[in-house]
N, CA and C of each residue as an Amber inpcrd file, in Angstrom:
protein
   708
  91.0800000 135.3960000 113.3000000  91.7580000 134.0950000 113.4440000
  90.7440000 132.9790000 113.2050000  91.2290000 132.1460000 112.1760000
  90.1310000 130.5470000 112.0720000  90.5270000 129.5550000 113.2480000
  89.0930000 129.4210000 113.7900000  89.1160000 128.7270000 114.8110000
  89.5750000 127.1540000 113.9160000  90.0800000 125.9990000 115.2780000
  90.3440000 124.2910000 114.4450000  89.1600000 124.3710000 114.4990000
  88.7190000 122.9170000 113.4380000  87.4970000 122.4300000 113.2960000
  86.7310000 121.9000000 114.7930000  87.4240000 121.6200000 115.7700000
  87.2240000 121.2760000 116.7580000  86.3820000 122.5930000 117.6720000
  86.6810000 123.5630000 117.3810000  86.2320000 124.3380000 117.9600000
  84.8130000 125.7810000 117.0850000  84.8220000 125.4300000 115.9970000
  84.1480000 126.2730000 115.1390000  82.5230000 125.9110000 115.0910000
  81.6370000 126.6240000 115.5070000  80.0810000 126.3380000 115.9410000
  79.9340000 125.5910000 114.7280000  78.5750000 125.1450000 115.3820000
  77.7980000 125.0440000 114.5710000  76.8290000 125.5010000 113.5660000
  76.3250000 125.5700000 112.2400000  76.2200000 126.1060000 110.9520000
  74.3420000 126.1840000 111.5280000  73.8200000 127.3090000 112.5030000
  72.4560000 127.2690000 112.9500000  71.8590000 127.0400000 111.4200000
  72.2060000 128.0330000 110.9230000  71.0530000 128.1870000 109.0890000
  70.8670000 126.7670000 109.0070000  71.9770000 125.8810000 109.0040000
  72.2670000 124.6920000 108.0930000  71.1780000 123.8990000 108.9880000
  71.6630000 123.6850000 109.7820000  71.3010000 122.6550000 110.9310000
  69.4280000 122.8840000 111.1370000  69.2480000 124.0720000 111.3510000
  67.7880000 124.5280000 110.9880000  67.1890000 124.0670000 109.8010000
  67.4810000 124.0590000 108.3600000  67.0480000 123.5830000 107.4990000
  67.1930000 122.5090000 107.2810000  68.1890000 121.7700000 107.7220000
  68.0750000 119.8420000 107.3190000  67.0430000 119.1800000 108.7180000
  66.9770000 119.6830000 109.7370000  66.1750000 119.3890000 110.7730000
  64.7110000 119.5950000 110.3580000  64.3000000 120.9070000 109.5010000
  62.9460000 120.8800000 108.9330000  62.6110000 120.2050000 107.3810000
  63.8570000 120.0450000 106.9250000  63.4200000 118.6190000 106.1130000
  62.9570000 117.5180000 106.4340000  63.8970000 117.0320000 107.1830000
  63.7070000 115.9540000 107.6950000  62.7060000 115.6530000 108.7660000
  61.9810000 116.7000000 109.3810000  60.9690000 116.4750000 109.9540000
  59.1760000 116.6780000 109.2560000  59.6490000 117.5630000 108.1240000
  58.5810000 118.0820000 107.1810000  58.2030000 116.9470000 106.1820000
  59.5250000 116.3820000 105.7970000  59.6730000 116.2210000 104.4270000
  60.2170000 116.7210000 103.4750000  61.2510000 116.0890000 102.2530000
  61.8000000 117.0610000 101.7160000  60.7850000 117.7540000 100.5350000
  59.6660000 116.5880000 100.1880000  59.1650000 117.5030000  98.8110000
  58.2590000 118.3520000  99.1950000  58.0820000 118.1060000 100.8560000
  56.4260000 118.6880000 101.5540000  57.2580000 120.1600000 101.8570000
  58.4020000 120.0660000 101.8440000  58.9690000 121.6410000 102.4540000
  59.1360000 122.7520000 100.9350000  58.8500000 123.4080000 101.4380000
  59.2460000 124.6170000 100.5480000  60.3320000 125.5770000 100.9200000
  61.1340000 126.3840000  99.7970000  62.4220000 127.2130000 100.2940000
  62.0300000 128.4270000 100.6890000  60.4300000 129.0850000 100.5820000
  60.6310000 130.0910000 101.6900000  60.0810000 129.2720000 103.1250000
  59.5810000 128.1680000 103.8470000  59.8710000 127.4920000 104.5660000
  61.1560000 127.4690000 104.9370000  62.0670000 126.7900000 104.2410000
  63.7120000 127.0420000 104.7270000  64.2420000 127.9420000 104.8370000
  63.7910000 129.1240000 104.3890000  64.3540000 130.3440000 104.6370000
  64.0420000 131.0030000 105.7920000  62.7750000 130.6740000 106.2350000
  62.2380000 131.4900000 107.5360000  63.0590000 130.1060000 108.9570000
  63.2420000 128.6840000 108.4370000  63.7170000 128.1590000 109.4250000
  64.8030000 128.7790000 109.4890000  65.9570000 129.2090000 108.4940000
  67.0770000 129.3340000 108.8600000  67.4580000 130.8380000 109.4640000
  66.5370000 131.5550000 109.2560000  66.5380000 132.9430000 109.7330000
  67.2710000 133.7930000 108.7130000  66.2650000 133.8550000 107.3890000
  67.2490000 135.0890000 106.2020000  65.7680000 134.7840000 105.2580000
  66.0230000 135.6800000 104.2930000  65.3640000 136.0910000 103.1280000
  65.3520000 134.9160000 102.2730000  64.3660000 134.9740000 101.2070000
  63.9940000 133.7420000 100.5530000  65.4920000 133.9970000  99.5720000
  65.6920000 135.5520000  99.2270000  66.2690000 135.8890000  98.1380000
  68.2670000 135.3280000  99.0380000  68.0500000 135.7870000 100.4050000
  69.5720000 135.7050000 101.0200000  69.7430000 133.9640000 101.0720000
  68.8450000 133.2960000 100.8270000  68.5940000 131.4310000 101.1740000
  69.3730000 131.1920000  99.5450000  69.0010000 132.1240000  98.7420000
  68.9040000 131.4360000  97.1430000  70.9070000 131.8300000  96.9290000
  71.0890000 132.8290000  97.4860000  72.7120000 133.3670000  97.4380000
  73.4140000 132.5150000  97.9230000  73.1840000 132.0420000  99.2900000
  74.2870000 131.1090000 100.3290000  74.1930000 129.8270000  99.6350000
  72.6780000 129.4030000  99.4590000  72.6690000 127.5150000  99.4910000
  72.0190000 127.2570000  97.9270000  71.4490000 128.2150000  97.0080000
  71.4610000 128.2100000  95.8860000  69.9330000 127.6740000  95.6670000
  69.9420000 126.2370000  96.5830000  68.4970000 124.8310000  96.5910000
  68.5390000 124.2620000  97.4120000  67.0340000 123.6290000  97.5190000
  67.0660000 122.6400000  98.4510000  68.3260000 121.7110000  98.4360000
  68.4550000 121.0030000  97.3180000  69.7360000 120.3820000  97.7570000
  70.9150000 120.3540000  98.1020000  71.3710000 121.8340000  97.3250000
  72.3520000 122.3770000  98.5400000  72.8880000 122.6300000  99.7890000
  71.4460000 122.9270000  99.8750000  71.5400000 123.1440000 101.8010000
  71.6500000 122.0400000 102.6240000  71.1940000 120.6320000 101.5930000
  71.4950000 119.8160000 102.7320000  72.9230000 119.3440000 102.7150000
  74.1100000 119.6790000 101.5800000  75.0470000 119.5550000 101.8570000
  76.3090000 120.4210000 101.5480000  75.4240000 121.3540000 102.4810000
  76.0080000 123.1090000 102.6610000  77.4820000 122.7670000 103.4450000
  77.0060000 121.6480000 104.6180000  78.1550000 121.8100000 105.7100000
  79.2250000 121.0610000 105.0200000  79.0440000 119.8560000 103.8030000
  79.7950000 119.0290000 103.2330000  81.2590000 120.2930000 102.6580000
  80.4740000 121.2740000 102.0200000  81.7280000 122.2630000 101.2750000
  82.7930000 123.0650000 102.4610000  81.7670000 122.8620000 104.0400000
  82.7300000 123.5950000 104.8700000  83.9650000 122.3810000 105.3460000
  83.6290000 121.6180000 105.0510000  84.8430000 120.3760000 105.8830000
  85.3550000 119.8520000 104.7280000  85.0320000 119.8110000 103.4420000
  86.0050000 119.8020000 102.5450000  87.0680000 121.0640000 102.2880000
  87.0760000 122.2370000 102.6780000  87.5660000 123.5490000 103.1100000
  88.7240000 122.7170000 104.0580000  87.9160000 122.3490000 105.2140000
  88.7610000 122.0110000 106.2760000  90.0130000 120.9620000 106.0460000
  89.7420000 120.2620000 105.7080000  90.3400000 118.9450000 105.0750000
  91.6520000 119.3130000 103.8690000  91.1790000 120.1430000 102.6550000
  91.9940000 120.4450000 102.5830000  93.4870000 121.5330000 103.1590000
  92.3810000 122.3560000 103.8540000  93.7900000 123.1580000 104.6570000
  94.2400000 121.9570000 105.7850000  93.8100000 121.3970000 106.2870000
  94.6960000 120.3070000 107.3720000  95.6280000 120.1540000 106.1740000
  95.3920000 119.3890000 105.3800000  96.4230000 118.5970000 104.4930000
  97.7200000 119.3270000 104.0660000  96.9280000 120.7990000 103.5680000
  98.0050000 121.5190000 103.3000000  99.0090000 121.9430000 104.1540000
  98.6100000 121.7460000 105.7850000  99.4720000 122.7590000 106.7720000
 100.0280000 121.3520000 107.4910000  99.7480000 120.1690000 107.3090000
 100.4140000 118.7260000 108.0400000 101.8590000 118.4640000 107.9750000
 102.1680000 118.0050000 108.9220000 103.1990000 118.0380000 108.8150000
 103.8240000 116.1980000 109.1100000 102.6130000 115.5520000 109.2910000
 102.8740000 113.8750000 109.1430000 103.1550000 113.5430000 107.6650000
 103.7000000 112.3750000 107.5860000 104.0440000 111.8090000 106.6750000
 102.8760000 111.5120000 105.3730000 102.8710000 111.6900000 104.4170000
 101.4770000 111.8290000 103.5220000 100.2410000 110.4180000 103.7970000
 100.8300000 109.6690000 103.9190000  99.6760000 108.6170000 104.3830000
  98.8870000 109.0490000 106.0180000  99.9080000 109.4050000 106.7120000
  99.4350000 109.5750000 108.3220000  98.4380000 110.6450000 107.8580000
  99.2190000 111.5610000 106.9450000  98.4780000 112.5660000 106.7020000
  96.9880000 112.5630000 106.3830000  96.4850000 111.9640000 105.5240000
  95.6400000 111.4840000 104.7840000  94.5260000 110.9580000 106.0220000
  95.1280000 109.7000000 106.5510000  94.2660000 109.4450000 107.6640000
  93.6660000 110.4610000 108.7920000  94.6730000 111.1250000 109.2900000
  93.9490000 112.3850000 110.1920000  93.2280000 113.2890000 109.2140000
  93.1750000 113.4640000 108.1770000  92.2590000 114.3880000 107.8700000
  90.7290000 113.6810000 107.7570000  91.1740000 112.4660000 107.2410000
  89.4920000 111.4660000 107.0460000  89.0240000 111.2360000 109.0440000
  89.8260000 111.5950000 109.8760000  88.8650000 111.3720000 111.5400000
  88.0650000 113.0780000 111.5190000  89.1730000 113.9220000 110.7620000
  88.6360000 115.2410000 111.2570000  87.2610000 115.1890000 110.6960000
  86.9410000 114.4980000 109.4790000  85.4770000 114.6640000 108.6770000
  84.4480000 113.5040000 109.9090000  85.3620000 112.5950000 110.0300000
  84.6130000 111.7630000 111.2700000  84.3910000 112.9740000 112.4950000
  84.8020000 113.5760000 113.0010000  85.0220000 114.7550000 114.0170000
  83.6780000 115.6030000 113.9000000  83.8490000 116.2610000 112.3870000
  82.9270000 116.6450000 112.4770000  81.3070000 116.4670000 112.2470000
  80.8610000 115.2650000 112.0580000  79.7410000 114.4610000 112.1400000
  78.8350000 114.2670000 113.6580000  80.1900000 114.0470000 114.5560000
  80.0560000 113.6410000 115.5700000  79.6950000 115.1070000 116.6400000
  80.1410000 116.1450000 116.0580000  80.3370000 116.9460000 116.6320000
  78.6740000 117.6160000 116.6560000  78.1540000 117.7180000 115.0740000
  76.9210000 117.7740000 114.6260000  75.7530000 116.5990000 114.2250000
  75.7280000 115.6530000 115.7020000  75.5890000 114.7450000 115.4430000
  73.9900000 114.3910000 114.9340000  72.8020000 115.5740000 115.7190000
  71.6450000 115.8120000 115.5230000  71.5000000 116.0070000 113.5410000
  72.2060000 117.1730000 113.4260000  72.5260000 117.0580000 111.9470000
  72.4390000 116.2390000 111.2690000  73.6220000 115.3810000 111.2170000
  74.2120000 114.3340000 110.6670000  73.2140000 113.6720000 110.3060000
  72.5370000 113.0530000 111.8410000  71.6420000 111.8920000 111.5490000
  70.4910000 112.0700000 110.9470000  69.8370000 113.6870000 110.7500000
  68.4680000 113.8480000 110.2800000  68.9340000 114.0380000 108.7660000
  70.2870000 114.2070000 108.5430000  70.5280000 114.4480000 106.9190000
  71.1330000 112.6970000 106.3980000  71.0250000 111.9000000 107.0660000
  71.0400000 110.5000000 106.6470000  69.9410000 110.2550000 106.7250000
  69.0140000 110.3660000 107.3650000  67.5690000 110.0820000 107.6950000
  67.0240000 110.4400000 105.7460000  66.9240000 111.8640000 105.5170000
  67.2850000 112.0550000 104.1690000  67.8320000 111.1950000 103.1620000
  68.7100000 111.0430000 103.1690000  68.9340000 110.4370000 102.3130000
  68.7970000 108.8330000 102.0940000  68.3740000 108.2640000 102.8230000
  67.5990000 107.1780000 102.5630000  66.5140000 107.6230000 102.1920000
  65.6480000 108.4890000 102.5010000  64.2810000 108.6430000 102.2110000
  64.1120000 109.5610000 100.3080000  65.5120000 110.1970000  99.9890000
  65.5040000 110.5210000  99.0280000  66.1580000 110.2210000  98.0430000
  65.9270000 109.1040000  97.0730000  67.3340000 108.2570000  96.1510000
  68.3520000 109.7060000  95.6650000  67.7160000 110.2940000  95.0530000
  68.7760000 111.7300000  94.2060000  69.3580000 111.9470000  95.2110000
  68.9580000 112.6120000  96.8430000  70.0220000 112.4760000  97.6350000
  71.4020000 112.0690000  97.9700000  71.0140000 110.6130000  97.3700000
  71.6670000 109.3900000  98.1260000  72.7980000 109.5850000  97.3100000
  71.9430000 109.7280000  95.7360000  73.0090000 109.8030000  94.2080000
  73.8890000 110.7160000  94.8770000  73.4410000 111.9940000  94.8530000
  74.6470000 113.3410000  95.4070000  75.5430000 113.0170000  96.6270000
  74.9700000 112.0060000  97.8630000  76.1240000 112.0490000  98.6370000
  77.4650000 111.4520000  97.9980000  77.2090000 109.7970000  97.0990000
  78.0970000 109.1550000  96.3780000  78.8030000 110.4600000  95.4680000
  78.6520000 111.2100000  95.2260000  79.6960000 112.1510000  94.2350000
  80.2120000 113.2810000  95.5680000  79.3240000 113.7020000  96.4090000
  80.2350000 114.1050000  97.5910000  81.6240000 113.1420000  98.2380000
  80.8170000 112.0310000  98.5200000  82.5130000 111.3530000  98.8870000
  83.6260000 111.0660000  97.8860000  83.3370000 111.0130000  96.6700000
  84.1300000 111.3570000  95.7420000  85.0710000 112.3780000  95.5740000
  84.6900000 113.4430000  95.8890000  85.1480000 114.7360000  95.8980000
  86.7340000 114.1750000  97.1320000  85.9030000 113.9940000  98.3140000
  86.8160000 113.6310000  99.1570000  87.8800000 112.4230000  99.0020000
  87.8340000 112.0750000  98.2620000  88.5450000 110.8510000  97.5690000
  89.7820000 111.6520000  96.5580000  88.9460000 112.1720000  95.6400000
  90.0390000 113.2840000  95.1060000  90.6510000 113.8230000  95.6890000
  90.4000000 114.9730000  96.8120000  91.1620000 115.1410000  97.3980000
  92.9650000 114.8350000  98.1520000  92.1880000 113.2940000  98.5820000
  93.2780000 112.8020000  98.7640000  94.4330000 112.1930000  98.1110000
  93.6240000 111.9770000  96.9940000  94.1840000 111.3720000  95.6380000
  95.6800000 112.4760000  95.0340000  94.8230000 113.8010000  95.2350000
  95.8210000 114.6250000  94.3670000  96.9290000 115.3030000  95.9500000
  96.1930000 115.3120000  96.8850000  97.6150000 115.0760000  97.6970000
  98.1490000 114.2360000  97.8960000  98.2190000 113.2160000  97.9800000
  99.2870000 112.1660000  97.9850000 100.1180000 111.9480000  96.3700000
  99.1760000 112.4050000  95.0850000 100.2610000 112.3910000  94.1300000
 101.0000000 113.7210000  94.3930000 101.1670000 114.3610000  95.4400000
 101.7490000 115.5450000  95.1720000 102.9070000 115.4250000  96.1490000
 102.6210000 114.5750000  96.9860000 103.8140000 114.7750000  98.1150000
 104.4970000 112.7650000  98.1790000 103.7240000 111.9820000  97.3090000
 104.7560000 110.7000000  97.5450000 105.7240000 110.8740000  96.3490000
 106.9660000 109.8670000  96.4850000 107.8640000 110.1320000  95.2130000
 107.6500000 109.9170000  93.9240000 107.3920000 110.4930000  93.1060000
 107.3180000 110.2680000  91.5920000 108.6700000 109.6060000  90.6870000
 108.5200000 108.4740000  91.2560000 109.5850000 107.2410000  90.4010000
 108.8320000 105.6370000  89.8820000 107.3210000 106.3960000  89.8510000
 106.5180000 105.3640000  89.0830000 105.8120000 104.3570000  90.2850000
 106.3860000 104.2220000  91.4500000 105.9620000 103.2530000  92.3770000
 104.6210000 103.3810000  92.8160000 104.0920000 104.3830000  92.8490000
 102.7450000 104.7890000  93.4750000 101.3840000 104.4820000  92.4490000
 101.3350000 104.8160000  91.6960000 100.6470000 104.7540000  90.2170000
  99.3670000 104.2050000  90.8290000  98.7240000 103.0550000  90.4730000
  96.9210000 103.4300000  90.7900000  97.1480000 102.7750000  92.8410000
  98.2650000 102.6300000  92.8190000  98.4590000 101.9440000  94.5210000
  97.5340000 103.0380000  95.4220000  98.1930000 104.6890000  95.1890000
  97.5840000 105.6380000  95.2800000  95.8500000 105.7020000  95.2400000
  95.7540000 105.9250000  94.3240000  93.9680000 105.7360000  94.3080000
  93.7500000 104.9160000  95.0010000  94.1240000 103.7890000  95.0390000
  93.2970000 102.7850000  95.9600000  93.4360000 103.4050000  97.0550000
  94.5530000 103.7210000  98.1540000  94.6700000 103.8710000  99.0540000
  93.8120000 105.2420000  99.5690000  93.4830000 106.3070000  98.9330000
  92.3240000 106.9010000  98.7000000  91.4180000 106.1900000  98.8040000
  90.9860000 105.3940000  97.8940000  89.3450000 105.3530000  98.1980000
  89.1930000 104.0030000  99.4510000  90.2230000 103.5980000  99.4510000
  90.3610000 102.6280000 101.0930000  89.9240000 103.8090000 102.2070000
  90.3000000 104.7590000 102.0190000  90.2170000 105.6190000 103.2890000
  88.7510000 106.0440000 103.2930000  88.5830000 106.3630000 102.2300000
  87.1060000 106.8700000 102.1760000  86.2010000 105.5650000 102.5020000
  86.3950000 104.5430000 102.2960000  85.7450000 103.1150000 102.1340000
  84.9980000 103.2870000 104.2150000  86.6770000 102.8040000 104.2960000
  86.6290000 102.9210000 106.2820000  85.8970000 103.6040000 106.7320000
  86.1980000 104.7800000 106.2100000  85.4030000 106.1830000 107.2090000
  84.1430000 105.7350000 106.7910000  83.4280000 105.5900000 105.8990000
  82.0190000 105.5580000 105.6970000  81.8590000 104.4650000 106.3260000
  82.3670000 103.0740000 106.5450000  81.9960000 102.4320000 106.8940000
  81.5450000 102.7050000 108.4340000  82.5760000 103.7680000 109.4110000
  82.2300000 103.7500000 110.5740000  81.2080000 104.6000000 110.8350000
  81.2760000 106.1000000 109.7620000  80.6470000 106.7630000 109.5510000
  78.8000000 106.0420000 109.7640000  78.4620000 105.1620000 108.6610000
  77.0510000 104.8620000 108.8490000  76.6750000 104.1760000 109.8660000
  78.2100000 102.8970000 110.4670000  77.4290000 102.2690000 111.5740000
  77.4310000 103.2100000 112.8990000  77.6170000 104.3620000 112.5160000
  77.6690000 105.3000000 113.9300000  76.1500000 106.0060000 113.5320000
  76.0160000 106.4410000 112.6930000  74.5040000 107.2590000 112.4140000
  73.8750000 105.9230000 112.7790000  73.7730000 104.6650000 112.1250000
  72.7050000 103.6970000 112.9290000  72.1400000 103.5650000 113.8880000
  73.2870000 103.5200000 114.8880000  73.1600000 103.0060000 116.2430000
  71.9890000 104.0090000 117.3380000  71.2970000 103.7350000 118.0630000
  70.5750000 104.2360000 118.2390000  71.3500000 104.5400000 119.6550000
  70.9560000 106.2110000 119.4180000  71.6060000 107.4720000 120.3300000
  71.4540000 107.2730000 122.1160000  72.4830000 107.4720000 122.8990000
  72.3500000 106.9470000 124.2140000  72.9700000 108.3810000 124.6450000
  72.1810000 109.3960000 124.9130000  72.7770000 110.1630000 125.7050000
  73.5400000 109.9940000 126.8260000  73.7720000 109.2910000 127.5470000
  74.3520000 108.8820000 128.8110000  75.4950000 108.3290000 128.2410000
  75.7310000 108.1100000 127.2260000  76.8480000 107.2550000 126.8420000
  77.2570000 107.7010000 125.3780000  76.9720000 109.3570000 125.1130000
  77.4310000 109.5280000 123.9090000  78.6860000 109.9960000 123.9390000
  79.2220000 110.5250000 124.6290000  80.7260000 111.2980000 124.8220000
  81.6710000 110.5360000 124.4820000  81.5750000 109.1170000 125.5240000
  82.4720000 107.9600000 125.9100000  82.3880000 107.2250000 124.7020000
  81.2750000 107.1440000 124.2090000  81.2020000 106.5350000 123.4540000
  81.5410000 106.6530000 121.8190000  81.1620000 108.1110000 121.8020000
  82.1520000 108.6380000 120.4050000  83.5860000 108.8470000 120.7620000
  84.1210000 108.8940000 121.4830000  85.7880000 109.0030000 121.7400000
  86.0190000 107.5230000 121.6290000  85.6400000 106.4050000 121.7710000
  85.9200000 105.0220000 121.2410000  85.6310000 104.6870000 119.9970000
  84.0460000 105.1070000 119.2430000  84.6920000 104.6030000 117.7290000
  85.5180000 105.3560000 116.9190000  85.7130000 106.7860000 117.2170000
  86.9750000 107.7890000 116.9100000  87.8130000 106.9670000 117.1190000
  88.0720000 106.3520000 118.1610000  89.7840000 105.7750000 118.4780000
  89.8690000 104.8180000 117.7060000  88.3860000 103.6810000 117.2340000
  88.5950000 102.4710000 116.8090000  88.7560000 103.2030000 115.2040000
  88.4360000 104.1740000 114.5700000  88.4990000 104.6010000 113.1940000
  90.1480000 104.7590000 112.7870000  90.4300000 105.5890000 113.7170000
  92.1430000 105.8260000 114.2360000  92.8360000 104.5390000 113.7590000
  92.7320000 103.6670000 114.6790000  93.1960000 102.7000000 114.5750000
  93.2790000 101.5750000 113.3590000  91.7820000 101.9270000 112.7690000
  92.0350000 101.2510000 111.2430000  92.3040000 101.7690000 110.3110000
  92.3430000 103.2240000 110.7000000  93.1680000 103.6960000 109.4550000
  94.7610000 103.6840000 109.1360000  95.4270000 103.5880000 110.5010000
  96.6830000 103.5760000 110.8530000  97.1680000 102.0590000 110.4400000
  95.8470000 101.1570000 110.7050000  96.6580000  99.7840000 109.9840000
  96.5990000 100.1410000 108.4430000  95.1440000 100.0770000 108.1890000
  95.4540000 100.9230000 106.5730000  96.6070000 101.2930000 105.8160000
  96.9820000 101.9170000 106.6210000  98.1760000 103.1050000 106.3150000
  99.3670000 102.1520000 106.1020000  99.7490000 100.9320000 107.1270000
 100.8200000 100.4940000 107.2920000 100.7020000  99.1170000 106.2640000
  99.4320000  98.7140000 105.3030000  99.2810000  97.8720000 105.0800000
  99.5710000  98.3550000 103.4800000  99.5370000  99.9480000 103.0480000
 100.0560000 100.2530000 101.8790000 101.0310000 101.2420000 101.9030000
 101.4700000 101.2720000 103.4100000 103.5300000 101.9870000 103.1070000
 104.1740000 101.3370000 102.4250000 104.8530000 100.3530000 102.7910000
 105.2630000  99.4340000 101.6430000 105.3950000  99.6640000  99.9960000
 104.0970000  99.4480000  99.3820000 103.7100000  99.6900000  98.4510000
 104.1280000 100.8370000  97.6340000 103.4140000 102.2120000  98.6670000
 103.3720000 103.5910000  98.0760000 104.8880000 104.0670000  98.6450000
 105.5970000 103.5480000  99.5080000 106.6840000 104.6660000  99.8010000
 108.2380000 103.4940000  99.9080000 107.8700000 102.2870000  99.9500000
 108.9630000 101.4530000  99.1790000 109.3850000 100.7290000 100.6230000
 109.9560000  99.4370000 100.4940000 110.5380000  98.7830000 102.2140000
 111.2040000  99.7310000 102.7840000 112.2070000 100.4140000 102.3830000
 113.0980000 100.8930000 103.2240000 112.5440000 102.2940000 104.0350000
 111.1010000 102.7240000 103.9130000 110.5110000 103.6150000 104.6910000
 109.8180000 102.5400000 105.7300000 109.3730000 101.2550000 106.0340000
 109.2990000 100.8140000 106.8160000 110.2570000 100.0040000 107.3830000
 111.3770000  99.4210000 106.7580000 112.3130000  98.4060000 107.3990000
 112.5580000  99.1340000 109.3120000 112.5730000  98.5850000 109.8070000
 113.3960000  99.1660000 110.9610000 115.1320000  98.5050000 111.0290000
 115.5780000  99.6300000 111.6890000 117.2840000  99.3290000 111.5790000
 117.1110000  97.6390000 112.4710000 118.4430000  96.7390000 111.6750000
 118.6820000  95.7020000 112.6540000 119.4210000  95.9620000 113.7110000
 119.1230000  95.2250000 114.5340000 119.7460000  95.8610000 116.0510000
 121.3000000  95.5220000 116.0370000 122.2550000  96.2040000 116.4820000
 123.3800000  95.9600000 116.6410000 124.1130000  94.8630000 117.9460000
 124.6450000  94.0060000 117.5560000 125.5080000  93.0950000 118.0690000
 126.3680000  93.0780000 118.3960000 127.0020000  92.8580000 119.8580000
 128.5280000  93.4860000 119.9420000 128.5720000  91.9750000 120.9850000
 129.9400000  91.0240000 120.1200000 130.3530000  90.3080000 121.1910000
 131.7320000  90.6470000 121.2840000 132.1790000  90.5740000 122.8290000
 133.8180000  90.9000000 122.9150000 133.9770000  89.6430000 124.1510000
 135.2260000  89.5000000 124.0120000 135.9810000  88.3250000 124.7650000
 137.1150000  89.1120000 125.7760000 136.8130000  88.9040000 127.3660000
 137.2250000  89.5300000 128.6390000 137.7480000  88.2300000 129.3890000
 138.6380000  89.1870000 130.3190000 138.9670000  87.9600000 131.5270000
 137.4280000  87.4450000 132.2040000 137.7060000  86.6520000 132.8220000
 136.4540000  86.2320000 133.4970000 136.0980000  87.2690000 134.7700000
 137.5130000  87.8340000 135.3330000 137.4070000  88.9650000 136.3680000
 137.2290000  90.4390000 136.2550000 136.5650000  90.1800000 134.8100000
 136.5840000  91.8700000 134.5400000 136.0220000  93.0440000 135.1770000
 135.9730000  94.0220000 135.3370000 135.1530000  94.8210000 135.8590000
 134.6710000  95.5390000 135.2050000 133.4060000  96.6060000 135.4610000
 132.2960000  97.0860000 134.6930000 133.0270000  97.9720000 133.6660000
 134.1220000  98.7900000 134.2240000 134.8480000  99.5930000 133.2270000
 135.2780000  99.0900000 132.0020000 135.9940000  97.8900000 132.5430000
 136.6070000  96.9690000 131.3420000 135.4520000  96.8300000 130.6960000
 134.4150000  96.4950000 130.9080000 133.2130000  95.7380000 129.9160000
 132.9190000  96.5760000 129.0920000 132.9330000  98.1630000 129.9200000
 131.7680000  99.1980000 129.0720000 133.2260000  99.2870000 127.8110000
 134.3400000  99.8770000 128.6100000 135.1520000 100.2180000 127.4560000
 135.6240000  99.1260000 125.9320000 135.2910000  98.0450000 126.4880000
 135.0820000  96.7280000 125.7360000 134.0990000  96.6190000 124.6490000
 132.9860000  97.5930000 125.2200000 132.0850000  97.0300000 124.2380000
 131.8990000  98.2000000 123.2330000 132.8260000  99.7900000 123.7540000
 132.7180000 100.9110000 122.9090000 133.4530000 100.6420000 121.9130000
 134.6000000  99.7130000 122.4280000 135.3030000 100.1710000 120.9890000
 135.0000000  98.8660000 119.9450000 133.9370000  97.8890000 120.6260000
 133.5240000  96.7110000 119.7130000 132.2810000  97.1650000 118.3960000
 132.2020000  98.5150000 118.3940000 130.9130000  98.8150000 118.2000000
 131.7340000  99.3660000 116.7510000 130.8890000  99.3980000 116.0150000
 131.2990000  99.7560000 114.6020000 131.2540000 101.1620000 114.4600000
């Protein structure tokens, strides 16, 4: 059984080798170095992660895995959709947060890095791109509205994404404190979302019904029966 992302360890190999990059150096490290951090053969290092640069974004191919099976098994509406899968990639950052931050640490310190993460979030952009052309209506309305609303999502998340690797780490206050910019990510993606329904899925998926009006004309002595039965049959 696949555990949720919520619950599936952590990637030791992985986490071992971006931790001795980033503490070594990436050009000062060597891959049988990474191989003995991660605990396998120089030859079993070259099978799983291929290169150094692989490995540092070994865990990127497991949550694009993830991301797309959320998407595929969701059962929200394709925009809602879209948004919960971009917290789960927030989710899991947070989750590997030591990670995270020594493989940003990286990539500032390495431009080609930096190049490869920009075509990693891409990937994730596609993603969403080709599910939402797959599940909004094809009557022309969506057309590049779509993409945008993709790479809006990706935009957000990174945005919270880096100012969360920034911030300098408060153990005493990391729990509480990642369950609030999670909530605040939530929350802008959900306006997000509502700021291109419209657009991608047309007014009448957001209109809400107008409320119904019922006036009826009674004695002044009526009683509750009279009123209720008054107002059932005033009702359309």
């Amino acid at each position: 059984m696949t555990l949720p992302p919520s619950e599936q360890p952590v990637d030791k190999p992985v986490a071992a080798a971006i931790a001795l990059l980033a503490g070594q150096g990436f050009d000062a490290t060597s891959v049988e170095e990474l191989a003995e951090a991660s605990g396998m053969s120089r030859s079993t290092f070259f099978r799983r992660f291929g290169s150094k640069e692989d490995v540092v974004f070994a865990d990127h191919e497991r949550i694009l895995r993830q991301v797309n099976d959320r998407l595929a098994e969701s059962r929200l509406e394709p925009l809602a959709a879209v948004a919960d899968a971009a917290l789960l990639v927030f989710e899991h950052h947070v989750r590997n947060r030591d990670t995270s931050r020594a493989r940003y640490g990286l990539l500032q310190a390495v431009p080609a890095l930096r190049d490869r993460e920009l075509v990693t979030s891409h990937r994730y952009e596609r993603a969403f791109l080709q599910y939402l052309n797959e599940r909004l209506p094809q009557d022309g309305r969506s057309g590049y509205k779509a993409v945008a609303f993709a790479a809006a999502v990706v935009a957000v998340h990174n945005a919270f994404l880096r100012q969360w690797l920034r911030a300098s780490p408060d153990p005493a206050d990391a729990g509480d404190g990642d369950r609030k910019r999670a909530a605040a990510l939530a929350a802008e993606l959900r306006t997000l979302a509502e700021t291109f329904r419209p657009a991608l899925l047309g007014a009448a998926a957001t209109a809400q019904p107008a409320p119904t009006v019922v006036v009826t004309v009674l004695p002044g002595q009526a009683g509750r029966e009279a009123i209720a039965q008054a107002v059932l049959d005033a009702l359309p």
